[in-house]
Amino acid sequence: MSIVDRLQGLTVAGALALPERMQRLLAGPPVEIDGQRLATETQLLLRLQRVAREPAIESLPIPEGRLAVLKQSAIVGGRQPIGAVHEVIVAGLPARFYEPSGVGPASPLLVFFHGGAWVYGDLDSHDAVCRFLAERAGVRVIAVDYRLAPEAPFPAAYDDCVKAYADIIERADEWQVDRHRVAVGGDSAGGNLATVVAVEAARQGWPCAFQLLVYPGTDMTASMPSRRTFAEGFMLSQTFMDIGRDNYTQDRGLWTDPRVSPLFAELPSGLAPAYVATAGFDPLRDEGEAYAERMRDAGCRVELVRFPGMIHSFFNVVGVGGTARAAVGDIADALRAGLAVSKAAQ
């Protein structure tokens, strides 16, 4: 990270450490939509980004946009403590294995897929939140670096994630994890991939104890109202979403393929219990909540939690401020509880 980037990071951290009253003065009048109020910290963070006049990721060529994602992730993620981190290979793919402090053998495991619209993101963009989840939940985490579009459009990411999950289950003893307490999870596009992996696991009879789905994208047809209500001004823009969809699914006929849009899937019996987190000011809010209802209708046990003052990408904000970090703490606690419940049920 350059000196300029470090100074920007210090500015963001300092602003979000101010008392709420001072943050409100800097952020401006409260923003209220759909009976929800945008969190003051979040509103201030958005304002700081505008003041900095950083180009929007979607306005950049994809290679430069990927670098911008890494820069932003580093600023808001910080350096989170972790017992140990190992670079590993899973199903021929680069992956990162996180071991929390004090964890013993036969522990639970989260198989994690990062967000980024199937075009952006990698192991580094989500390193901070993977460290945070591992330590807070007390579970090992394996993050998988699946192939990205446009270099590798659908079904590359889908195939990579399914194969990676199967390989991890097969090698559970090598990771010192209990194959009956393995969860699958991810955020945004990674949440999409986690849903379809969980569906395939149920169909194949592979162990899958829990789903951790953070504002998952589930409907490529973009038909839900929140797609329009929050299309601009709240981090995730319509243009960004279009770049992701058009590069991942280069044939619009794929938009209703259940491996792309799990909202259209015929859900199998035996689907793992799920925790679905959505953000109040997120274009993907409604489709994530609709998928939670679809799972319930299919007989799956689901806990659906909306964080009303949050925006898309709050999941990565664990290194500055306190509001988003507290929300991610709740998500990590749900992971811990979900795997503990699964263990008791064995």
mmCIF file with all atom_site columns, C-alpha atoms in Angstrom, residues 128-305:
data_model
loop_
_atom_site.group_PDB
_atom_site.id
_atom_site.type_symbol
_atom_site.label_atom_id
_atom_site.label_alt_id
_atom_site.label_comp_id
_atom_site.label_asym_id
_atom_site.label_entity_id
_atom_site.label_seq_id
_atom_site.pdbx_PDB_ins_code
_atom_site.Cartn_x
_atom_site.Cartn_y
_atom_site.Cartn_z
_atom_site.occupancy
_atom_site.B_iso_or_equiv
_atom_site.pdbx_formal_charge
_atom_site.auth_seq_id
_atom_site.auth_comp_id
_atom_site.auth_asym_id
_atom_site.auth_atom_id
_atom_site.pdbx_PDB_model_num
ATOM 1   C CA . ALA A 1 128 ? -9.435  -9.674  6.739   1.00 0.00 ? 128 ALA A CA 1
ATOM 2   C CA . VAL A 1 129 ? -12.986 -10.965 7.052   1.00 0.00 ? 129 VAL A CA 1
ATOM 3   C CA . CYS A 1 130 ? -11.867 -14.605 6.801   1.00 0.00 ? 130 CYS A CA 1
ATOM 4   C CA . ARG A 1 131 ? -9.438  -13.997 9.664   1.00 0.00 ? 131 ARG A CA 1
ATOM 5   C CA . PHE A 1 132 ? -12.197 -12.291 11.641  1.00 0.00 ? 132 PHE A CA 1
ATOM 6   C CA . LEU A 1 133 ? -14.682 -15.126 11.065  1.00 0.00 ? 133 LEU A CA 1
ATOM 7   C CA . ALA A 1 134 ? -12.172 -17.806 11.990  1.00 0.00 ? 134 ALA A CA 1
ATOM 8   C CA . GLU A 1 135 ? -11.144 -16.164 15.265  1.00 0.00 ? 135 GLU A CA 1
ATOM 9   C CA . ARG A 1 136 ? -14.609 -14.983 16.318  1.00 0.00 ? 136 ARG A CA 1
ATOM 10  C CA . ALA A 1 137 ? -16.420 -18.214 15.435  1.00 0.00 ? 137 ALA A CA 1
ATOM 11  C CA . GLY A 1 138 ? -13.603 -20.549 16.489  1.00 0.00 ? 138 GLY A CA 1
ATOM 12  C CA . VAL A 1 139 ? -13.717 -22.477 13.205  1.00 0.00 ? 139 VAL A CA 1
ATOM 13  C CA . ARG A 1 140 ? -11.137 -23.234 10.578  1.00 0.00 ? 140 ARG A CA 1
ATOM 14  C CA . VAL A 1 141 ? -11.752 -21.496 7.239   1.00 0.00 ? 141 VAL A CA 1
ATOM 15  C CA . ILE A 1 142 ? -10.641 -22.465 3.745   1.00 0.00 ? 142 ILE A CA 1
ATOM 16  C CA . ALA A 1 143 ? -11.106 -19.649 1.203   1.00 0.00 ? 143 ALA A CA 1
ATOM 17  C CA . VAL A 1 144 ? -11.068 -20.802 -2.417  1.00 0.00 ? 144 VAL A CA 1
ATOM 18  C CA . ASP A 1 145 ? -9.689  -18.686 -5.279  1.00 0.00 ? 145 ASP A CA 1
ATOM 19  C CA . TYR A 1 146 ? -12.038 -19.749 -8.086  1.00 0.00 ? 146 TYR A CA 1
ATOM 20  C CA . ARG A 1 147 ? -11.576 -18.574 -11.678 1.00 0.00 ? 147 ARG A CA 1
ATOM 21  C CA . LEU A 1 148 ? -12.994 -15.183 -12.657 1.00 0.00 ? 148 LEU A CA 1
ATOM 22  C CA . ALA A 1 149 ? -14.793 -13.826 -15.696 1.00 0.00 ? 149 ALA A CA 1
ATOM 23  C CA . PRO A 1 150 ? -14.374 -12.597 -18.357 1.00 0.00 ? 150 PRO A CA 1
ATOM 24  C CA . GLU A 1 151 ? -11.305 -14.817 -18.703 1.00 0.00 ? 151 GLU A CA 1
ATOM 25  C CA . ALA A 1 152 ? -13.341 -17.774 -17.430 1.00 0.00 ? 152 ALA A CA 1
ATOM 26  C CA . PRO A 1 153 ? -17.107 -17.213 -17.721 1.00 0.00 ? 153 PRO A CA 1
ATOM 27  C CA . PHE A 1 154 ? -19.851 -19.538 -16.434 1.00 0.00 ? 154 PHE A CA 1
ATOM 28  C CA . PRO A 1 155 ? -19.663 -22.417 -15.664 1.00 0.00 ? 155 PRO A CA 1
ATOM 29  C CA . ALA A 1 156 ? -16.025 -21.985 -14.568 1.00 0.00 ? 156 ALA A CA 1
ATOM 30  C CA . ALA A 1 157 ? -16.670 -20.503 -11.109 1.00 0.00 ? 157 ALA A CA 1
ATOM 31  C CA . TYR A 1 158 ? -19.541 -22.912 -10.496 1.00 0.00 ? 158 TYR A CA 1
ATOM 32  C CA . ASP A 1 159 ? -17.463 -25.930 -11.503 1.00 0.00 ? 159 ASP A CA 1
ATOM 33  C CA . ASP A 1 160 ? -14.459 -24.753 -9.458  1.00 0.00 ? 160 ASP A CA 1
ATOM 34  C CA . CYS A 1 161 ? -16.473 -24.278 -6.283  1.00 0.00 ? 161 CYS A CA 1
ATOM 35  C CA . VAL A 1 162 ? -18.312 -27.595 -6.528  1.00 0.00 ? 162 VAL A CA 1
ATOM 36  C CA . LYS A 1 163 ? -15.042 -29.452 -7.172  1.00 0.00 ? 163 LYS A CA 1
ATOM 37  C CA . ALA A 1 164 ? -13.278 -27.576 -4.379  1.00 0.00 ? 164 ALA A CA 1
ATOM 38  C CA . TYR A 1 165 ? -15.995 -28.427 -1.861  1.00 0.00 ? 165 TYR A CA 1
ATOM 39  C CA . ALA A 1 166 ? -15.925 -32.116 -2.841  1.00 0.00 ? 166 ALA A CA 1
ATOM 40  C CA . ASP A 1 167 ? -12.127 -32.170 -2.549  1.00 0.00 ? 167 ASP A CA 1
ATOM 41  C CA . ILE A 1 168 ? -12.186 -30.537 0.884   1.00 0.00 ? 168 ILE A CA 1
ATOM 42  C CA . ILE A 1 169 ? -14.730 -33.054 2.157   1.00 0.00 ? 169 ILE A CA 1
ATOM 43  C CA . GLU A 1 170 ? -12.617 -35.896 0.785   1.00 0.00 ? 170 GLU A CA 1
ATOM 44  C CA . ARG A 1 171 ? -9.491  -34.507 2.505   1.00 0.00 ? 171 ARG A CA 1
ATOM 45  C CA . ALA A 1 172 ? -11.172 -33.541 5.790   1.00 0.00 ? 172 ALA A CA 1
ATOM 46  C CA . ASP A 1 173 ? -8.717  -35.558 7.873   1.00 0.00 ? 173 ASP A CA 1
ATOM 47  C CA . GLU A 1 174 ? -5.825  -33.698 6.259   1.00 0.00 ? 174 GLU A CA 1
ATOM 48  C CA . TRP A 1 175 ? -7.329  -30.379 7.374   1.00 0.00 ? 175 TRP A CA 1
ATOM 49  C CA . GLN A 1 176 ? -8.011  -31.793 10.876  1.00 0.00 ? 176 GLN A CA 1
ATOM 50  C CA . VAL A 1 177 ? -11.708 -31.041 10.586  1.00 0.00 ? 177 VAL A CA 1
ATOM 51  C CA . ASP A 1 178 ? -14.880 -32.974 11.294  1.00 0.00 ? 178 ASP A CA 1
ATOM 52  C CA . ARG A 1 179 ? -16.400 -33.696 7.883   1.00 0.00 ? 179 ARG A CA 1
ATOM 53  C CA . HIS A 1 180 ? -19.841 -33.652 9.516   1.00 0.00 ? 180 HIS A CA 1
ATOM 54  C CA . ARG A 1 181 ? -19.362 -30.050 10.690  1.00 0.00 ? 181 ARG A CA 1
ATOM 55  C CA . VAL A 1 182 ? -18.398 -28.410 7.415   1.00 0.00 ? 182 VAL A CA 1
ATOM 56  C CA . ALA A 1 183 ? -20.240 -25.230 6.412   1.00 0.00 ? 183 ALA A CA 1
ATOM 57  C CA . VAL A 1 184 ? -20.284 -23.459 3.069   1.00 0.00 ? 184 VAL A CA 1
ATOM 58  C CA . GLY A 1 185 ? -20.533 -19.698 2.817   1.00 0.00 ? 185 GLY A CA 1
ATOM 59  C CA . GLY A 1 186 ? -19.773 -16.525 0.952   1.00 0.00 ? 186 GLY A CA 1
ATOM 60  C CA . ASP A 1 187 ? -20.842 -12.972 0.261   1.00 0.00 ? 187 ASP A CA 1
ATOM 61  C CA . SER A 1 188 ? -22.587 -11.535 -2.813  1.00 0.00 ? 188 SER A CA 1
ATOM 62  C CA . ALA A 1 189 ? -21.345 -13.540 -5.831  1.00 0.00 ? 189 ALA A CA 1
ATOM 63  C CA . GLY A 1 190 ? -19.641 -15.828 -3.315  1.00 0.00 ? 190 GLY A CA 1
ATOM 64  C CA . GLY A 1 191 ? -22.983 -16.213 -1.552  1.00 0.00 ? 191 GLY A CA 1
ATOM 65  C CA . ASN A 1 192 ? -24.474 -17.203 -4.894  1.00 0.00 ? 192 ASN A CA 1
ATOM 66  C CA . LEU A 1 193 ? -21.772 -19.833 -5.336  1.00 0.00 ? 193 LEU A CA 1
ATOM 67  C CA . ALA A 1 194 ? -22.269 -21.080 -1.780  1.00 0.00 ? 194 ALA A CA 1
ATOM 68  C CA . THR A 1 195 ? -25.986 -21.595 -2.401  1.00 0.00 ? 195 THR A CA 1
ATOM 69  C CA . VAL A 1 196 ? -25.438 -23.686 -5.514  1.00 0.00 ? 196 VAL A CA 1
ATOM 70  C CA . VAL A 1 197 ? -22.703 -25.722 -3.813  1.00 0.00 ? 197 VAL A CA 1
ATOM 71  C CA . ALA A 1 198 ? -25.073 -26.449 -0.916  1.00 0.00 ? 198 ALA A CA 1
ATOM 72  C CA . VAL A 1 199 ? -27.748 -27.548 -3.399  1.00 0.00 ? 199 VAL A CA 1
ATOM 73  C CA . GLU A 1 200 ? -25.291 -29.865 -5.157  1.00 0.00 ? 200 GLU A CA 1
ATOM 74  C CA . ALA A 1 201 ? -24.088 -31.241 -1.816  1.00 0.00 ? 201 ALA A CA 1
ATOM 75  C CA . ALA A 1 202 ? -27.666 -32.142 -0.900  1.00 0.00 ? 202 ALA A CA 1
ATOM 76  C CA . ARG A 1 203 ? -28.197 -33.841 -4.249  1.00 0.00 ? 203 ARG A CA 1
ATOM 77  C CA . GLN A 1 204 ? -24.939 -35.797 -4.017  1.00 0.00 ? 204 GLN A CA 1
ATOM 78  C CA . GLY A 1 205 ? -25.319 -36.697 -0.349  1.00 0.00 ? 205 GLY A CA 1
ATOM 79  C CA . TRP A 1 206 ? -22.118 -34.891 0.624   1.00 0.00 ? 206 TRP A CA 1
ATOM 80  C CA . PRO A 1 207 ? -21.865 -33.686 4.232   1.00 0.00 ? 207 PRO A CA 1
ATOM 81  C CA . CYS A 1 208 ? -22.894 -30.046 4.563   1.00 0.00 ? 208 CYS A CA 1
ATOM 82  C CA . ALA A 1 209 ? -23.865 -28.863 8.019   1.00 0.00 ? 209 ALA A CA 1
ATOM 83  C CA . PHE A 1 210 ? -24.627 -25.183 7.490   1.00 0.00 ? 210 PHE A CA 1
ATOM 84  C CA . GLN A 1 211 ? -24.937 -22.375 4.950   1.00 0.00 ? 211 GLN A CA 1
ATOM 85  C CA . LEU A 1 212 ? -23.630 -18.884 5.721   1.00 0.00 ? 212 LEU A CA 1
ATOM 86  C CA . LEU A 1 213 ? -25.058 -16.616 3.028   1.00 0.00 ? 213 LEU A CA 1
ATOM 87  C CA . VAL A 1 214 ? -24.248 -12.910 3.166   1.00 0.00 ? 214 VAL A CA 1
ATOM 88  C CA . TYR A 1 215 ? -26.370 -10.803 0.781   1.00 0.00 ? 215 TYR A CA 1
ATOM 89  C CA . PRO A 1 216 ? -26.308 -13.566 -1.845  1.00 0.00 ? 216 PRO A CA 1
ATOM 90  C CA . GLY A 1 217 ? -27.135 -12.795 -5.458  1.00 0.00 ? 217 GLY A CA 1
ATOM 91  C CA . THR A 1 218 ? -29.875 -15.230 -6.430  1.00 0.00 ? 218 THR A CA 1
ATOM 92  C CA . ASP A 1 219 ? -31.719 -13.714 -9.416  1.00 0.00 ? 219 ASP A CA 1
ATOM 93  C CA . MET A 1 220 ? -29.842 -12.680 -12.561 1.00 0.00 ? 220 MET A CA 1
ATOM 94  C CA . THR A 1 221 ? -33.075 -11.373 -14.092 1.00 0.00 ? 221 THR A CA 1
ATOM 95  C CA . ALA A 1 222 ? -32.780 -8.444  -11.636 1.00 0.00 ? 222 ALA A CA 1
ATOM 96  C CA . SER A 1 223 ? -36.540 -8.403  -11.143 1.00 0.00 ? 223 SER A CA 1
ATOM 97  C CA . MET A 1 224 ? -36.749 -7.488  -7.445  1.00 0.00 ? 224 MET A CA 1
ATOM 98  C CA . PRO A 1 225 ? -37.721 -3.933  -6.313  1.00 0.00 ? 225 PRO A CA 1
ATOM 99  C CA . SER A 1 226 ? -34.541 -3.352  -4.281  1.00 0.00 ? 226 SER A CA 1
ATOM 100 C CA . ARG A 1 227 ? -32.518 -3.643  -7.495  1.00 0.00 ? 227 ARG A CA 1
ATOM 101 C CA . ARG A 1 228 ? -34.109 -0.370  -8.599  1.00 0.00 ? 228 ARG A CA 1
ATOM 102 C CA . THR A 1 229 ? -34.518 1.361   -5.224  1.00 0.00 ? 229 THR A CA 1
ATOM 103 C CA . PHE A 1 230 ? -30.820 1.138   -4.322  1.00 0.00 ? 230 PHE A CA 1
ATOM 104 C CA . ALA A 1 231 ? -29.285 1.024   -7.805  1.00 0.00 ? 231 ALA A CA 1
ATOM 105 C CA . GLU A 1 232 ? -27.185 4.157   -7.242  1.00 0.00 ? 232 GLU A CA 1
ATOM 106 C CA . GLY A 1 233 ? -25.495 5.843   -4.296  1.00 0.00 ? 233 GLY A CA 1
ATOM 107 C CA . PHE A 1 234 ? -25.043 2.906   -1.924  1.00 0.00 ? 234 PHE A CA 1
ATOM 108 C CA . MET A 1 235 ? -21.758 1.284   -3.019  1.00 0.00 ? 235 MET A CA 1
ATOM 109 C CA . LEU A 1 236 ? -23.125 -1.435  -5.316  1.00 0.00 ? 236 LEU A CA 1
ATOM 110 C CA . SER A 1 237 ? -24.272 0.257   -8.527  1.00 0.00 ? 237 SER A CA 1
ATOM 111 C CA . GLN A 1 238 ? -26.351 -0.931  -11.451 1.00 0.00 ? 238 GLN A CA 1
ATOM 112 C CA . THR A 1 239 ? -23.319 -0.614  -13.740 1.00 0.00 ? 239 THR A CA 1
ATOM 113 C CA . PHE A 1 240 ? -21.181 -2.772  -11.430 1.00 0.00 ? 240 PHE A CA 1
ATOM 114 C CA . MET A 1 241 ? -23.888 -5.443  -11.329 1.00 0.00 ? 241 MET A CA 1
ATOM 115 C CA . ASP A 1 242 ? -24.260 -5.355  -15.123 1.00 0.00 ? 242 ASP A CA 1
ATOM 116 C CA . ILE A 1 243 ? -20.499 -5.808  -15.580 1.00 0.00 ? 243 ILE A CA 1
ATOM 117 C CA . GLY A 1 244 ? -20.608 -8.863  -13.356 1.00 0.00 ? 244 GLY A CA 1
ATOM 118 C CA . ARG A 1 245 ? -23.636 -10.433 -14.975 1.00 0.00 ? 245 ARG A CA 1
ATOM 119 C CA . ASP A 1 246 ? -22.634 -9.721  -18.568 1.00 0.00 ? 246 ASP A CA 1
ATOM 120 C CA . ASN A 1 247 ? -19.112 -11.078 -18.125 1.00 0.00 ? 247 ASN A CA 1
ATOM 121 C CA . TYR A 1 248 ? -20.086 -14.154 -16.084 1.00 0.00 ? 248 TYR A CA 1
ATOM 122 C CA . THR A 1 249 ? -23.152 -15.096 -18.147 1.00 0.00 ? 249 THR A CA 1
ATOM 123 C CA . GLN A 1 250 ? -22.301 -14.005 -21.654 1.00 0.00 ? 250 GLN A CA 1
ATOM 124 C CA . ASP A 1 251 ? -25.512 -15.616 -22.918 1.00 0.00 ? 251 ASP A CA 1
ATOM 125 C CA . ARG A 1 252 ? -28.639 -14.023 -21.425 1.00 0.00 ? 252 ARG A CA 1
ATOM 126 C CA . GLY A 1 253 ? -30.363 -17.377 -21.834 1.00 0.00 ? 253 GLY A CA 1
ATOM 127 C CA . LEU A 1 254 ? -28.372 -18.459 -18.763 1.00 0.00 ? 254 LEU A CA 1
ATOM 128 C CA . TRP A 1 255 ? -29.998 -15.887 -16.477 1.00 0.00 ? 255 TRP A CA 1
ATOM 129 C CA . THR A 1 256 ? -32.630 -18.367 -15.282 1.00 0.00 ? 256 THR A CA 1
ATOM 130 C CA . ASP A 1 257 ? -30.294 -21.365 -15.150 1.00 0.00 ? 257 ASP A CA 1
ATOM 131 C CA . PRO A 1 258 ? -30.561 -22.576 -11.525 1.00 0.00 ? 258 PRO A CA 1
ATOM 132 C CA . ARG A 1 259 ? -26.764 -22.845 -11.308 1.00 0.00 ? 259 ARG A CA 1
ATOM 133 C CA . VAL A 1 260 ? -26.667 -19.096 -11.991 1.00 0.00 ? 260 VAL A CA 1
ATOM 134 C CA . SER A 1 261 ? -29.921 -17.946 -10.366 1.00 0.00 ? 261 SER A CA 1
ATOM 135 C CA . PRO A 1 262 ? -30.677 -20.299 -7.467  1.00 0.00 ? 262 PRO A CA 1
ATOM 136 C CA . LEU A 1 263 ? -34.021 -18.550 -6.956  1.00 0.00 ? 263 LEU A CA 1
ATOM 137 C CA . PHE A 1 264 ? -35.198 -20.610 -9.963  1.00 0.00 ? 264 PHE A CA 1
ATOM 138 C CA . ALA A 1 265 ? -33.869 -23.941 -8.660  1.00 0.00 ? 265 ALA A CA 1
ATOM 139 C CA . GLU A 1 266 ? -35.922 -26.936 -7.632  1.00 0.00 ? 266 GLU A CA 1
ATOM 140 C CA . LEU A 1 267 ? -34.485 -27.278 -4.154  1.00 0.00 ? 267 LEU A CA 1
ATOM 141 C CA . PRO A 1 268 ? -33.727 -30.819 -2.974  1.00 0.00 ? 268 PRO A CA 1
ATOM 142 C CA . SER A 1 269 ? -34.595 -32.301 0.385   1.00 0.00 ? 269 SER A CA 1
ATOM 143 C CA . GLY A 1 270 ? -31.809 -32.389 2.933   1.00 0.00 ? 270 GLY A CA 1
ATOM 144 C CA . LEU A 1 271 ? -30.603 -28.868 2.214   1.00 0.00 ? 271 LEU A CA 1
ATOM 145 C CA . ALA A 1 272 ? -28.324 -27.658 5.028   1.00 0.00 ? 272 ALA A CA 1
ATOM 146 C CA . PRO A 1 273 ? -29.720 -25.182 7.579   1.00 0.00 ? 273 PRO A CA 1
ATOM 147 C CA . ALA A 1 274 ? -28.978 -21.614 6.531   1.00 0.00 ? 274 ALA A CA 1
ATOM 148 C CA . TYR A 1 275 ? -28.269 -18.203 7.977   1.00 0.00 ? 275 TYR A CA 1
ATOM 149 C CA . VAL A 1 276 ? -29.024 -15.467 5.453   1.00 0.00 ? 276 VAL A CA 1
ATOM 150 C CA . ALA A 1 277 ? -27.815 -11.918 6.138   1.00 0.00 ? 277 ALA A CA 1
ATOM 151 C CA . THR A 1 278 ? -29.063 -9.024  4.024   1.00 0.00 ? 278 THR A CA 1
ATOM 152 C CA . ALA A 1 279 ? -28.397 -5.280  4.119   1.00 0.00 ? 279 ALA A CA 1
ATOM 153 C CA . GLY A 1 280 ? -31.215 -2.753  4.186   1.00 0.00 ? 280 GLY A CA 1
ATOM 154 C CA . PHE A 1 281 ? -29.676 -0.435  1.543   1.00 0.00 ? 281 PHE A CA 1
ATOM 155 C CA . ASP A 1 282 ? -28.507 -3.166  -0.831  1.00 0.00 ? 282 ASP A CA 1
ATOM 156 C CA . PRO A 1 283 ? -29.801 -3.790  -4.372  1.00 0.00 ? 283 PRO A CA 1
ATOM 157 C CA . LEU A 1 284 ? -29.531 -7.545  -3.644  1.00 0.00 ? 284 LEU A CA 1
ATOM 158 C CA . ARG A 1 285 ? -31.632 -7.318  -0.469  1.00 0.00 ? 285 ARG A CA 1
ATOM 159 C CA . ASP A 1 286 ? -34.950 -8.557  -1.846  1.00 0.00 ? 286 ASP A CA 1
ATOM 160 C CA . GLU A 1 287 ? -33.613 -11.510 -3.816  1.00 0.00 ? 287 GLU A CA 1
ATOM 161 C CA . GLY A 1 288 ? -31.578 -12.719 -0.848  1.00 0.00 ? 288 GLY A CA 1
ATOM 162 C CA . GLU A 1 289 ? -34.679 -12.611 1.327   1.00 0.00 ? 289 GLU A CA 1
ATOM 163 C CA . ALA A 1 290 ? -36.777 -14.252 -1.394  1.00 0.00 ? 290 ALA A CA 1
ATOM 164 C CA . TYR A 1 291 ? -34.293 -17.131 -1.561  1.00 0.00 ? 291 TYR A CA 1
ATOM 165 C CA . ALA A 1 292 ? -34.486 -17.526 2.213   1.00 0.00 ? 292 ALA A CA 1
ATOM 166 C CA . GLU A 1 293 ? -38.256 -17.944 1.851   1.00 0.00 ? 293 GLU A CA 1
ATOM 167 C CA . ARG A 1 294 ? -37.762 -20.457 -0.982  1.00 0.00 ? 294 ARG A CA 1
ATOM 168 C CA . MET A 1 295 ? -35.549 -22.540 1.263   1.00 0.00 ? 295 MET A CA 1
ATOM 169 C CA . ARG A 1 296 ? -38.112 -22.397 4.067   1.00 0.00 ? 296 ARG A CA 1
ATOM 170 C CA . ASP A 1 297 ? -40.819 -23.537 1.650   1.00 0.00 ? 297 ASP A CA 1
ATOM 171 C CA . ALA A 1 298 ? -38.566 -26.477 0.742   1.00 0.00 ? 298 ALA A CA 1
ATOM 172 C CA . GLY A 1 299 ? -38.380 -27.519 4.402   1.00 0.00 ? 299 GLY A CA 1
ATOM 173 C CA . CYS A 1 300 ? -34.980 -26.013 5.164   1.00 0.00 ? 300 CYS A CA 1
ATOM 174 C CA . ARG A 1 301 ? -34.369 -24.393 8.537   1.00 0.00 ? 301 ARG A CA 1
ATOM 175 C CA . VAL A 1 302 ? -33.486 -20.748 7.862   1.00 0.00 ? 302 VAL A CA 1
ATOM 176 C CA . GLU A 1 303 ? -32.575 -17.758 9.996   1.00 0.00 ? 303 GLU A CA 1
ATOM 177 C CA . LEU A 1 304 ? -32.989 -14.553 8.024   1.00 0.00 ? 304 LEU A CA 1
ATOM 178 C CA . VAL A 1 305 ? -31.465 -11.363 9.455   1.00 0.00 ? 305 VAL A CA 1
#
